[in-house]
Coordinates of N, CA and C and ligand atoms in Angstrom, one line a residue:
M25 N 0.8 -1.2 0.0 CA 0.0 0.0 0.0 C 0.9 1.3 0.0
D26 N 0.6 2.2 -0.9 CA 1.4 3.4 -1.0 C 0.7 4.5 -0.1
M27 N 1.4 4.8 1.0 CA 0.9 5.8 1.9 C 1.5 7.1 1.8
S28 N 2.4 7.3 0.8 CA 3.3 8.5 0.8 C 2.5 9.8 0.7
S29 N 1.3 9.8 0.2 CA 0.5 11.1 0.1 C -0.5 11.2 1.2
S30 N -0.5 10.2 2.2 CA -1.6 10.3 3.2 C -1.1 11.0 4.4
V31 N -2.0 11.2 5.4 CA -1.7 12.1 6.5 C -0.5 11.7 7.4
G32 N -0.3 10.4 7.5 CA 0.8 10.0 8.4 C 2.2 10.5 7.9
P33 N 2.5 10.2 6.7 CA 3.8 10.7 6.1 C 3.8 12.2 6.0
Q34 N 2.7 12.8 5.8 CA 2.6 14.3 5.7 C 3.0 14.9 7.0
Y35 N 2.4 14.3 8.0 CA 2.6 14.8 9.4 C 4.1 14.6 9.8
Q36 N 4.6 13.4 9.5 CA 6.1 13.1 9.8 C 7.0 14.2 9.1
E37 N 6.7 14.4 7.8 CA 7.5 15.4 7.1 C 7.4 16.8 7.6
A38 N 6.1 17.2 7.9 CA 5.9 18.6 8.3 C 6.4 18.9 9.6
T39 N 6.7 17.9 10.5 CA 7.1 18.2 11.8 C 8.5 17.7 12.1
K40 N 9.2 17.4 11.0 CA 10.7 17.0 11.1 C 11.5 18.2 11.5
Y41 N 12.5 18.0 12.3 CA 13.6 19.0 12.5 C 14.6 18.6 11.4
V42 N 15.0 19.6 10.6 CA 16.0 19.3 9.6 C 17.1 20.3 9.7
R43 N 18.3 19.7 9.7 CA 19.5 20.6 9.8 C 19.5 21.7 8.7
G44 N 19.8 22.9 9.1 CA 19.8 24.0 8.1 C 18.4 24.7 8.1
R45 N 17.4 24.1 8.6 CA 16.1 24.8 8.6 C 15.9 25.3 10.1
P46 N 15.4 26.5 10.3 CA 15.3 27.0 11.6 C 14.3 26.1 12.4
V47 N 14.7 25.8 13.7 CA 13.7 25.1 14.6 C 12.8 26.2 15.1
P48 N 11.5 25.9 15.0 CA 10.5 27.0 15.5 C 10.8 27.4 16.9
Q49 N 10.9 28.7 17.2 CA 11.2 29.1 18.5 C 9.9 29.2 19.4
A50 N 10.1 28.8 20.6 CA 9.0 28.8 21.6 C 8.8 30.2 22.1
P51 N 7.5 30.7 22.3 CA 7.4 32.0 22.9 C 7.8 31.8 24.4
G52 N 7.9 32.9 25.1 CA 8.4 32.9 26.5 C 7.4 32.1 27.4
W53 N 7.9 31.8 28.6 CA 7.1 31.0 29.5 C 5.8 31.7 29.9
A54 N 5.7 33.0 29.7 CA 4.5 33.7 30.0 C 3.3 33.1 29.2
A55 N 3.6 32.5 28.0 CA 2.6 32.0 27.2 C 2.2 30.5 27.6
A56 N 2.9 30.0 28.5 CA 2.7 28.6 28.9 C 1.3 28.4 29.6
P57 N 0.5 27.4 29.2 CA -0.7 27.1 30.0 C -0.3 26.5 31.3
P58 N -1.2 26.5 32.3 CA -0.8 25.9 33.6 C -0.5 24.4 33.5
P59 N 0.5 23.9 34.2 CA 0.9 22.5 34.1 C -0.1 21.5 34.8
Y60 N -1.0 22.0 35.5 CA -2.0 21.1 36.2 C -3.4 21.5 35.8
K61 N -4.3 20.5 35.8 CA -5.7 20.8 35.6 C -6.4 20.8 36.9
S62 N -7.2 21.7 37.1 CA -7.9 21.7 38.4 C -9.4 21.6 38.2
Y63 N -10.1 20.8 39.0 CA -11.5 20.7 39.0 C -12.1 21.3 40.3
E64 N -13.2 22.0 40.2 CA -13.7 22.7 41.4 C -14.8 21.8 42.0
D65 N -15.2 20.8 41.2 CA -16.5 20.1 41.6 C -16.4 18.6 41.7
Y66 N -15.3 18.1 42.3 CA -15.2 16.6 42.5 C -16.4 16.1 43.3
L67 N -16.9 15.0 43.0 CA -18.0 14.4 43.7 C -17.5 13.8 45.1
E68 N -16.3 13.3 45.1 CA -15.6 12.8 46.3 C -14.2 13.1 46.1
Y69 N -13.5 13.1 47.3 CA -12.0 13.4 47.2 C -11.3 12.4 48.1
V70 N -10.4 11.6 47.5 CA -9.8 10.5 48.2 C -8.3 10.8 48.3
E71 N -7.8 11.1 49.5 CA -6.4 11.3 49.7 C -5.7 9.9 49.8
L72 N -4.7 9.8 49.1 CA -4.0 8.5 49.0 C -2.9 8.3 50.0
P73 N -2.6 7.1 50.5 CA -1.5 6.9 51.4 C -0.2 7.3 50.7
E74 N 0.8 7.7 51.5 CA 2.1 8.0 51.0 C 2.7 6.8 50.3
P75 N 3.2 7.0 49.1 CA 3.8 5.8 48.4 C 5.1 5.4 49.1
V76 N 5.5 4.2 48.8 CA 6.8 3.7 49.3 C 7.9 4.1 48.3
R77 N 8.9 4.7 48.7 CA 9.9 5.2 47.8 C 11.3 4.5 47.8
D78 N 11.3 3.4 48.5 CA 12.6 2.6 48.5 C 12.3 1.1 48.6
G79 N 13.4 0.3 48.6 CA 13.2 -1.1 48.7 C 12.6 -1.7 47.4
G80 N 11.9 -2.8 47.5 CA 11.3 -3.4 46.4 C 12.2 -4.4 45.6
R81 N 11.6 -4.9 44.5 CA 12.3 -5.9 43.8 C 13.3 -5.4 42.8
S82 N 14.2 -6.2 42.3 CA 15.2 -5.8 41.4 C 14.6 -5.4 40.0
I83 N 15.1 -4.3 39.5 CA 14.6 -3.8 38.2 C 14.9 -4.8 37.1
W84 N 16.0 -5.5 37.3 CA 16.3 -6.5 36.2 C 15.4 -7.7 36.2
E85 N 15.0 -8.1 37.4 CA 14.0 -9.2 37.5 C 12.7 -8.7 36.9
L86 N 12.3 -7.5 37.2 CA 11.0 -7.0 36.7 C 10.9 -6.9 35.2
I87 N 12.0 -6.4 34.7 CA 12.1 -6.2 33.2 C 12.0 -7.6 32.6
N88 N 12.7 -8.6 33.2 CA 12.7 -9.9 32.6 C 11.3 -10.6 32.8
E89 N 10.6 -10.3 33.8 CA 9.3 -10.9 34.1 C 8.1 -10.2 33.4
R90 N 8.2 -8.9 33.1 CA 7.1 -8.2 32.6 C 6.5 -8.8 31.4
R91 N 5.2 -9.0 31.4 CA 4.4 -9.5 30.3 C 3.1 -8.8 30.3
S92 N 2.4 -8.7 29.2 CA 1.0 -8.2 29.2 C 0.1 -9.3 29.6
E93 N -0.7 -9.0 30.6 CA -1.6 -10.0 31.2 C -3.0 -9.5 31.1
R94 N -3.9 -10.4 30.6 CA -5.3 -9.9 30.4 C -6.3 -10.8 31.1
D95 N -5.8 -11.8 31.9 CA -6.8 -12.7 32.6 C -6.7 -12.4 34.1
Y96 N -7.6 -11.6 34.5 CA -7.6 -11.1 35.9 C -8.7 -11.8 36.7
T97 N -8.4 -12.0 38.1 CA -9.4 -12.6 38.9 C -10.5 -11.7 39.3
G98 N -10.4 -10.4 39.2 CA -11.4 -9.5 39.5 C -11.3 -9.1 41.0
E99 N -10.4 -9.7 41.8 CA -10.2 -9.3 43.2 C -9.8 -7.8 43.3
A100 N -10.1 -7.2 44.4 CA -9.8 -5.8 44.6 C -8.4 -5.5 44.8
L101 N -7.9 -4.4 44.4 CA -6.6 -3.9 44.8 C -6.8 -3.2 46.2
S102 N -5.7 -3.0 46.9 CA -5.7 -2.2 48.1 C -5.5 -0.8 47.7
V103 N -5.8 0.1 48.6 CA -5.6 1.6 48.3 C -4.1 1.9 48.2
E104 N -3.3 1.1 49.0 CA -1.9 1.3 49.0 C -1.3 0.9 47.6
E105 N -1.8 -0.2 47.0 CA -1.4 -0.6 45.7 C -1.7 0.5 44.7
L106 N -3.0 1.0 44.8 CA -3.4 2.0 43.8 C -2.5 3.3 44.0
S107 N -2.2 3.6 45.2 CA -1.4 4.8 45.5 C 0.0 4.6 44.8
Q108 N 0.5 3.4 45.0 CA 1.9 3.1 44.5 C 1.9 3.2 42.9
L109 N 0.9 2.7 42.3 CA 0.8 2.7 40.8 C 0.7 4.1 40.3
L110 N -0.1 4.9 40.9 CA -0.2 6.3 40.5 C 1.1 7.1 40.7
W111 N 1.7 6.9 41.8 CA 2.9 7.7 42.1 C 4.0 7.2 41.2
A112 N 4.1 5.9 41.0 CA 5.2 5.4 40.2 C 5.1 5.8 38.7
S113 N 4.0 6.2 38.3 CA 3.8 6.6 36.9 C 3.7 8.2 36.8
A114 N 2.8 8.7 37.5 CA 2.5 10.2 37.3 C 2.9 11.0 38.5
G115 N 3.4 10.4 39.5 CA 3.6 11.1 40.8 C 4.8 12.0 40.8
L116 N 4.9 12.9 41.8 CA 6.0 13.8 42.0 C 7.2 13.2 42.6
T117 N 8.4 13.5 42.1 CA 9.6 12.9 42.7 C 10.7 13.9 42.9
G118 N 10.5 15.1 42.5 CA 11.6 16.1 42.7 C 11.2 17.5 42.2
E119 N 12.2 18.3 42.2 CA 12.0 19.7 41.8 C 13.2 20.3 41.2
L120 N 13.1 21.1 40.1 CA 14.2 21.7 39.5 C 13.8 23.2 39.3
E121 N 14.5 24.1 40.1 CA 14.1 25.5 40.1 C 12.6 25.5 40.5
K122 N 11.7 26.0 39.6 CA 10.3 26.1 40.0 C 9.5 24.9 39.4
T123 N 10.1 24.0 38.7 CA 9.4 23.0 38.1 C 9.3 21.7 38.9
E124 N 8.1 21.2 39.2 CA 7.9 20.0 39.9 C 8.2 18.8 38.9
L125 N 9.0 17.9 39.2 CA 9.4 16.8 38.3 C 8.7 15.5 38.8
R126 N 8.5 14.7 37.8 CA 7.6 13.5 38.1 C 8.4 12.2 37.8
A127 N 7.8 11.1 38.2 CA 8.4 9.8 38.1 C 8.8 9.4 36.7
V128 N 8.0 10.0 35.7 CA 8.3 9.7 34.3 C 8.6 11.1 33.6
G129 N 9.6 11.1 32.8 CA 10.0 12.3 32.1 C 8.9 12.8 31.1
S130 N 9.1 14.0 30.7 CA 8.2 14.6 29.7 C 9.0 15.6 28.9
A131 N 8.7 15.7 27.6 CA 9.4 16.6 26.7 C 9.3 18.0 27.2
G132 N 10.4 18.7 27.5 CA 10.4 20.0 28.0 C 9.8 20.2 29.4
A133 N 9.7 19.1 30.1 CA 9.1 19.1 31.5 C 7.7 19.8 31.4
L134 N 6.9 19.5 30.4 CA 5.6 20.2 30.3 C 4.4 19.3 30.8
Y135 N 4.7 18.0 30.9 CA 3.7 17.0 31.4 C 2.3 17.3 30.9
P136 N 2.1 17.1 29.6 CA 0.7 17.3 29.1 C -0.3 16.3 29.4
N137 N 0.1 15.1 29.8 CA -0.8 14.0 30.0 C -1.4 14.1 31.5
E138 N -2.7 14.2 31.5 CA -3.4 14.1 32.8 C -3.8 12.6 33.0
T139 N -3.8 12.2 34.2 CA -4.0 10.8 34.5 C -5.5 10.6 35.1
Y140 N -6.2 9.7 34.6 CA -7.5 9.4 35.1 C -7.5 7.9 35.5
T141 N -8.3 7.6 36.5 CA -8.4 6.2 36.9 C -9.9 5.8 36.9
I142 N -10.2 4.7 36.2 CA -11.5 4.1 36.3 C -11.3 3.0 37.4
V143 N -11.9 3.3 38.5 CA -11.9 2.3 39.7 C -13.0 1.3 39.5
Q144 N -12.5 0.0 39.3 CA -13.5 -1.0 39.1 C -13.6 -1.9 40.4
A145 N -12.5 -2.1 41.1 CA -12.5 -2.9 42.3 C -11.2 -2.5 43.1
V146 N -11.5 -1.5 44.0 CA -10.4 -1.1 44.9 C -11.0 -1.0 46.3
D147 N -10.4 -1.7 47.3 CA -10.9 -1.7 48.7 C -11.0 -0.3 49.2
G148 N -12.2 0.1 49.7 CA -12.4 1.4 50.3 C -12.6 2.6 49.4
I149 N -12.6 2.3 48.1 CA -12.8 3.4 47.1 C -14.0 3.0 46.2
S150 N -15.0 3.9 46.1 CA -16.2 3.6 45.3 C -15.8 3.5 43.9
R151 N -16.6 2.6 43.2 CA -16.4 2.6 41.7 C -16.7 3.9 41.1
G152 N -15.9 4.2 40.0 CA -16.2 5.5 39.3 C -15.0 5.9 38.5
V153 N -15.2 7.1 38.0 CA -14.1 7.7 37.1 C -13.5 8.8 38.0
Y154 N -12.2 8.8 38.1 CA -11.4 9.7 39.0 C -10.3 10.4 38.2
H155 N -10.0 11.6 38.6 CA -8.9 12.4 38.1 C -7.8 12.3 39.2
Y156 N -6.6 12.1 38.8 CA -5.4 12.1 39.7 C -5.0 13.5 39.9
D157 N -5.1 14.0 41.2 CA -4.6 15.3 41.6 C -3.1 15.1 42.0
V158 N -2.3 15.4 41.0 CA -0.8 15.0 41.1 C -0.2 15.7 42.4
R159 N -0.4 17.0 42.5 CA 0.3 17.7 43.6 C -0.2 17.2 45.0
E160 N -1.4 16.8 45.1 CA -2.0 16.4 46.4 C -1.9 14.9 46.6
H161 N -1.4 14.2 45.5 CA -1.5 12.7 45.5 C -2.8 12.2 46.0
A162 N -3.8 12.6 45.3 CA -5.2 12.3 45.7 C -6.0 12.0 44.4
L163 N -7.2 11.4 44.6 CA -8.1 11.1 43.5 C -9.4 11.9 43.7
G164 N -9.8 12.6 42.7 CA -11.1 13.3 42.7 C -12.1 12.6 41.8
M165 N -13.2 12.3 42.4 CA -14.2 11.6 41.6 C -14.9 12.5 40.6
L166 N -15.0 12.1 39.3 CA -15.7 12.8 38.3 C -17.0 12.2 38.0
A167 N -17.2 10.9 38.2 CA -18.4 10.2 37.9 C -18.5 9.0 38.8
D168 N -19.7 8.7 39.3 CA -19.9 7.7 40.2 C -20.4 6.4 39.5
G169 N -20.0 5.2 39.8 CA -20.7 4.0 39.3 C -19.7 3.1 38.5
D170 N -20.3 2.0 38.0 CA -19.6 1.0 37.4 C -19.5 1.3 35.9
Y171 N -18.3 1.6 35.4 CA -18.1 1.9 34.0 C -17.3 0.8 33.2
S172 N -17.2 -0.4 33.9 CA -16.3 -1.4 33.3 C -16.8 -1.8 31.9
E173 N -18.2 -1.9 31.7 CA -18.7 -2.4 30.4 C -18.5 -1.3 29.3
P174 N -19.0 -0.1 29.6 CA -18.8 0.9 28.5 C -17.4 1.2 28.2
L175 N -16.5 1.1 29.2 CA -15.1 1.3 29.0 C -14.5 0.2 28.0
A176 N -14.8 -1.0 28.4 CA -14.3 -2.1 27.5 C -14.9 -2.0 26.1
Q177 N -16.2 -1.6 26.0 CA -16.8 -1.4 24.7 C -16.1 -0.2 23.9
A178 N -15.7 0.8 24.7 CA -15.1 2.0 24.0 C -13.6 1.6 23.6
C179 N -13.1 0.5 24.1 CA -11.8 0.0 23.7 C -12.0 -1.2 22.7
L180 N -12.8 -0.9 21.7 CA -13.1 -1.9 20.6 C -13.6 -3.2 21.2
G181 N -14.4 -3.2 22.2 CA -15.0 -4.4 22.8 C -14.0 -5.4 23.4
Q182 N -12.9 -4.9 24.0 CA -11.9 -5.7 24.7 C -12.5 -6.1 26.1
T183 N -13.4 -7.1 26.1 CA -14.2 -7.4 27.3 C -13.3 -7.9 28.4
W184 N -12.1 -8.4 28.1 CA -11.2 -8.9 29.2 C -10.9 -7.7 30.2
M185 N -11.1 -6.5 29.8 CA -10.8 -5.3 30.6 C -11.8 -5.2 31.8
E186 N -13.0 -5.9 31.6 CA -14.0 -5.7 32.7 C -13.6 -6.3 34.0
A187 N -12.7 -7.3 34.0 CA -12.2 -7.9 35.2 C -11.0 -7.2 35.8
A188 N -10.6 -6.1 35.2 CA -9.4 -5.4 35.7 C -9.9 -4.7 37.0
S189 N -9.0 -4.4 37.9 CA -9.4 -3.7 39.2 C -9.4 -2.2 39.0
A190 N -8.5 -1.7 38.1 CA -8.4 -0.3 37.8 C -7.9 -0.2 36.4
V191 N -8.4 0.8 35.7 CA -7.9 1.1 34.4 C -7.4 2.6 34.4
F192 N -6.2 2.8 34.0 CA -5.6 4.1 34.0 C -5.7 4.7 32.5
V193 N -6.2 5.9 32.5 CA -6.4 6.5 31.1 C -5.6 7.8 31.1
W194 N -4.9 8.0 30.0 CA -4.2 9.3 29.9 C -4.8 10.2 28.9
G195 N -5.1 11.4 29.2 CA -5.6 12.4 28.3 C -4.6 13.6 28.2
A196 N -4.2 13.9 27.0 CA -3.1 14.9 26.9 C -3.8 16.3 26.6
V197 N -3.5 17.3 27.4 CA -3.9 18.7 27.1 C -2.9 19.2 26.1
V198 N -3.5 19.3 24.8 CA -2.6 19.6 23.7 C -1.8 20.9 23.9
A199 N -2.5 22.0 24.3 CA -1.9 23.3 24.4 C -0.8 23.3 25.4
R200 N -0.8 22.4 26.3 CA 0.3 22.4 27.3 C 1.7 22.1 26.7
C201 N 1.6 21.4 25.6 CA 2.8 21.0 24.9 C 3.0 21.9 23.6
A202 N 1.8 22.2 23.0 CA 1.9 22.8 21.7 C 2.3 24.3 21.7
W203 N 2.1 25.0 22.9 CA 2.6 26.4 22.9 C 4.1 26.5 22.7
K204 N 4.8 25.4 23.0 CA 6.2 25.4 22.8 C 6.6 24.7 21.5
Y205 N 6.0 23.5 21.2 CA 6.5 22.7 20.1 C 5.6 22.7 18.9
Q206 N 4.5 23.5 18.9 CA 3.5 23.6 17.8 C 3.1 22.1 17.4
N207 N 3.1 21.9 16.1 CA 2.5 20.6 15.6 C 3.4 19.4 16.0
R208 N 4.7 19.7 16.3 CA 5.6 18.6 16.7 C 5.1 18.0 18.1
A209 N 4.3 18.8 18.8 CA 3.8 18.4 20.1 C 3.1 17.1 20.1
Y210 N 2.4 16.8 19.0 CA 1.6 15.6 18.9 C 2.6 14.4 19.0
R211 N 3.8 14.5 18.6 CA 4.7 13.4 18.7 C 4.9 13.2 20.2
Y212 N 5.2 14.3 20.9 CA 5.6 14.2 22.3 C 4.4 13.8 23.3
L213 N 3.2 14.1 22.9 CA 2.1 13.7 23.7 C 2.1 12.2 23.8
Y214 N 2.3 11.5 22.7 CA 2.2 10.1 22.6 C 3.5 9.4 23.2
L215 N 4.6 10.1 22.9 CA 5.9 9.5 23.5 C 5.8 9.5 25.0
D216 N 5.3 10.7 25.6 CA 5.2 10.8 27.0 C 4.2 9.7 27.6
A217 N 3.1 9.5 26.9 CA 2.1 8.6 27.3 C 2.8 7.2 27.3
G218 N 3.6 6.9 26.3 CA 4.2 5.5 26.2 C 5.1 5.3 27.5
H219 N 5.8 6.4 27.9 CA 6.6 6.2 29.1 C 5.8 5.9 30.3
L220 N 4.7 6.6 30.4 CA 3.8 6.5 31.6 C 3.3 5.0 31.6
G221 N 2.8 4.5 30.5 CA 2.3 3.1 30.4 C 3.4 2.1 30.7
A222 N 4.6 2.3 30.2 CA 5.7 1.4 30.4 C 6.1 1.3 31.9
Q223 N 6.2 2.5 32.5 CA 6.6 2.5 33.9 C 5.5 2.0 34.8
L224 N 4.2 2.2 34.4 CA 3.1 1.7 35.2 C 3.2 0.1 35.2
Q225 N 3.5 -0.4 34.0 CA 3.6 -1.9 33.9 C 4.7 -2.4 34.8
L226 N 5.8 -1.7 34.8 CA 6.9 -2.2 35.7 C 6.5 -2.1 37.2
A227 N 5.8 -1.0 37.5 CA 5.3 -0.9 38.9 C 4.3 -2.0 39.2
A228 N 3.4 -2.3 38.3 CA 2.4 -3.4 38.5 C 3.2 -4.7 38.7
A229 N 4.2 -5.0 37.9 CA 5.0 -6.2 38.1 C 5.6 -6.2 39.5
A230 N 6.1 -5.1 39.9 CA 6.7 -5.0 41.3 C 5.8 -5.4 42.4
L231 N 4.5 -5.2 42.1 CA 3.4 -5.5 43.1 C 2.8 -6.8 42.8
A232 N 3.3 -7.6 41.9 CA 2.8 -8.9 41.5 C 1.4 -8.8 41.0
L233 N 1.1 -7.7 40.3 CA -0.2 -7.5 39.6 C 0.0 -7.6 38.1
G234 N -1.1 -8.0 37.5 CA -1.1 -8.1 36.0 C -1.4 -6.8 35.4
S235 N -1.0 -6.5 34.2 CA -1.3 -5.3 33.5 C -1.2 -5.4 32.0
C236 N -1.9 -4.6 31.3 CA -1.8 -4.6 29.8 C -2.1 -3.1 29.3
N237 N -1.2 -2.7 28.5 CA -1.4 -1.4 27.9 C -2.4 -1.5 26.7
I238 N -3.1 -0.4 26.5 CA -4.2 -0.4 25.5 C -4.1 0.8 24.5
G239 N -3.8 0.5 23.3 CA -3.8 1.6 22.3 C -4.9 1.5 21.3
A240 N -5.8 0.5 21.4 CA -6.9 0.3 20.5 C -8.2 0.8 21.2
F241 N -8.7 2.0 20.8 CA -9.9 2.5 21.5 C -10.6 3.5 20.5
F242 N -11.9 3.6 20.7 CA -12.6 4.6 20.0 C -12.4 5.9 20.7
D243 N -11.6 6.8 20.1 CA -11.1 8.0 20.8 C -12.2 8.8 21.5
D244 N -13.2 9.1 20.7 CA -14.3 10.0 21.2 C -15.1 9.3 22.3
E245 N -15.2 8.0 22.2 CA -16.0 7.3 23.3 C -15.3 7.3 24.6
V246 N -13.9 7.1 24.6 CA -13.2 7.1 25.8 C -13.2 8.5 26.4
A247 N -13.0 9.5 25.5 CA -13.0 10.9 25.9 C -14.3 11.3 26.6
D248 N -15.4 10.8 26.0 CA -16.8 11.1 26.5 C -16.9 10.5 27.9
L249 N -16.4 9.3 28.1 CA -16.5 8.6 29.4 C -15.9 9.4 30.5
I250 N -14.8 10.1 30.1 CA -14.0 10.8 31.1 C -14.6 12.3 31.2
G251 N -15.4 12.7 30.2 CA -15.9 14.0 30.2 C -15.0 15.0 29.5
L252 N -14.2 14.5 28.5 CA -13.3 15.4 27.8 C -13.8 15.7 26.4
D253 N -13.4 16.8 25.8 CA -13.9 17.1 24.4 C -13.2 16.3 23.3
G254 N -12.1 15.7 23.7 CA -11.4 14.8 22.7 C -10.6 15.7 21.6
Q255 N -10.6 17.0 21.8 CA -9.8 17.8 20.9 C -8.8 18.7 21.6
T256 N -9.2 19.4 22.6 CA -8.2 20.2 23.4 C -7.5 19.2 24.3
E257 N -8.2 18.2 24.7 CA -7.5 17.1 25.5 C -7.8 15.8 24.8
V258 N -6.8 15.1 24.3 CA -7.0 13.9 23.5 C -6.6 12.6 24.3
I259 N -7.3 11.6 24.2 CA -6.9 10.3 24.8 C -5.7 9.8 24.1
T260 N -4.6 9.5 24.9 CA -3.4 9.0 24.3 C -3.2 7.5 24.6
Y261 N -3.6 7.0 25.7 CA -3.2 5.6 26.1 C -4.0 5.2 27.3
L262 N -4.1 3.9 27.5 CA -4.7 3.3 28.7 C -3.8 2.1 29.2
T263 N -3.9 1.8 30.5 CA -3.3 0.6 31.0 C -4.3 0.0 32.0
A264 N -4.6 -1.3 31.8 CA -5.5 -2.0 32.7 C -4.6 -2.7 33.7
V265 N -5.1 -2.8 35.0 CA -4.3 -3.5 36.0 C -5.3 -4.4 36.8
G266 N -4.9 -5.6 37.1 CA -5.7 -6.4 37.9 C -4.9 -7.5 38.6
R267 N -5.6 -8.3 39.5 CA -4.9 -9.4 40.1 C -4.9 -10.6 39.2
V268 N -3.8 -11.3 39.2 CA -3.7 -12.5 38.4 C -3.4 -13.8 39.2
Ligands
FMN75 C1 1.4 0.9 22.1 C2 0.8 -0.4 22.6 C3 -0.6 -0.6 22.4 C4 -1.2 -1.8 22.8 N1 -2.5 -2.0 22.7 C5 -3.1 -3.1 23.1 C6 -4.5 -3.3 23.1 O1 -5.2 -2.4 22.7 N2 -5.0 -4.5 23.5 C7 -4.2 -5.5 24.0 O2 -4.7 -6.5 24.4 N3 -2.8 -5.3 24.1 C8 -2.3 -4.2 23.7 N4 -0.9 -4.0 23.8 C9 -0.1 -5.1 24.3 C10 0.7 -5.8 23.2 O3 -0.1 -6.7 22.6 C11 1.9 -6.6 23.9 O4 2.8 -5.6 24.5 C12 2.7 -7.4 22.9 O5 1.9 -8.5 22.4 C13 4.0 -8.0 23.5 O6 3.7 -8.8 24.6 P1 4.3 -8.4 26.1 O7 3.8 -7.0 26.4 O8 3.7 -9.5 27.0 O9 5.8 -8.5 26.0 C14 -0.3 -2.8 23.4 C15 1.0 -2.6 23.6 C16 1.6 -1.4 23.2 C17 3.0 -1.1 23.5

């Protein structure tokens, strides 16, 4: 199939950095949108326990053992496990001048991906759609109830997801990256999301939990489920986690 005139190659070509061509200059930081999203109207607010920041299993063993797993028992996660998974992927780990740095890097330290969690079975936390409040290490509820079936259907009918205990969804605020990188930002939104999913999988392996990354989804349906417009904030990636 000749794709040379279609949108993929056109995008790749249009957003290349080429030696000898000027790299588009970013406007000053004054033009930067806020690095955090804030909601005024969470239905519930769940402060998470402090994550564990030391010890644990060898990174080499975890890399060697990591596999995508889709056959979950449906048993609940503990709130400590959920806390650890969120921190190990999207949580704060340091500071450089005035920028708060996170467990996973981001192009230009702009962190365009917001983390949402669909809680399907977590002890002590009601089922529902939550937004991860990074700075407070807390979850704010956006919608109450069991979304396991519509979520799996929005992921092209991947019904194995229904037995996951939690599904992490990343939505990238395009302007947070595009003010600096313009159209090249779309590369970075997805690269950043890939790092988040990869590190979450290693964290799940460290907790002896099964996980699987998900790139096959009806974009607008997942966005709708979280309450996003799917344009200013686009769904980039998901990871399902469950007991195996
Ligand atoms: C970008 C990306 C998207 C993926 N999307 C899906 C998906 O939608 N559904 C699924 O079951 N697995 C998905 N996977 C998991 C792959 O199928 C899996 O990583 C691959 O088969 C290799 O197996 P391993 O992860 O166990 O090493 C995805 C993996 C990646 C990296």
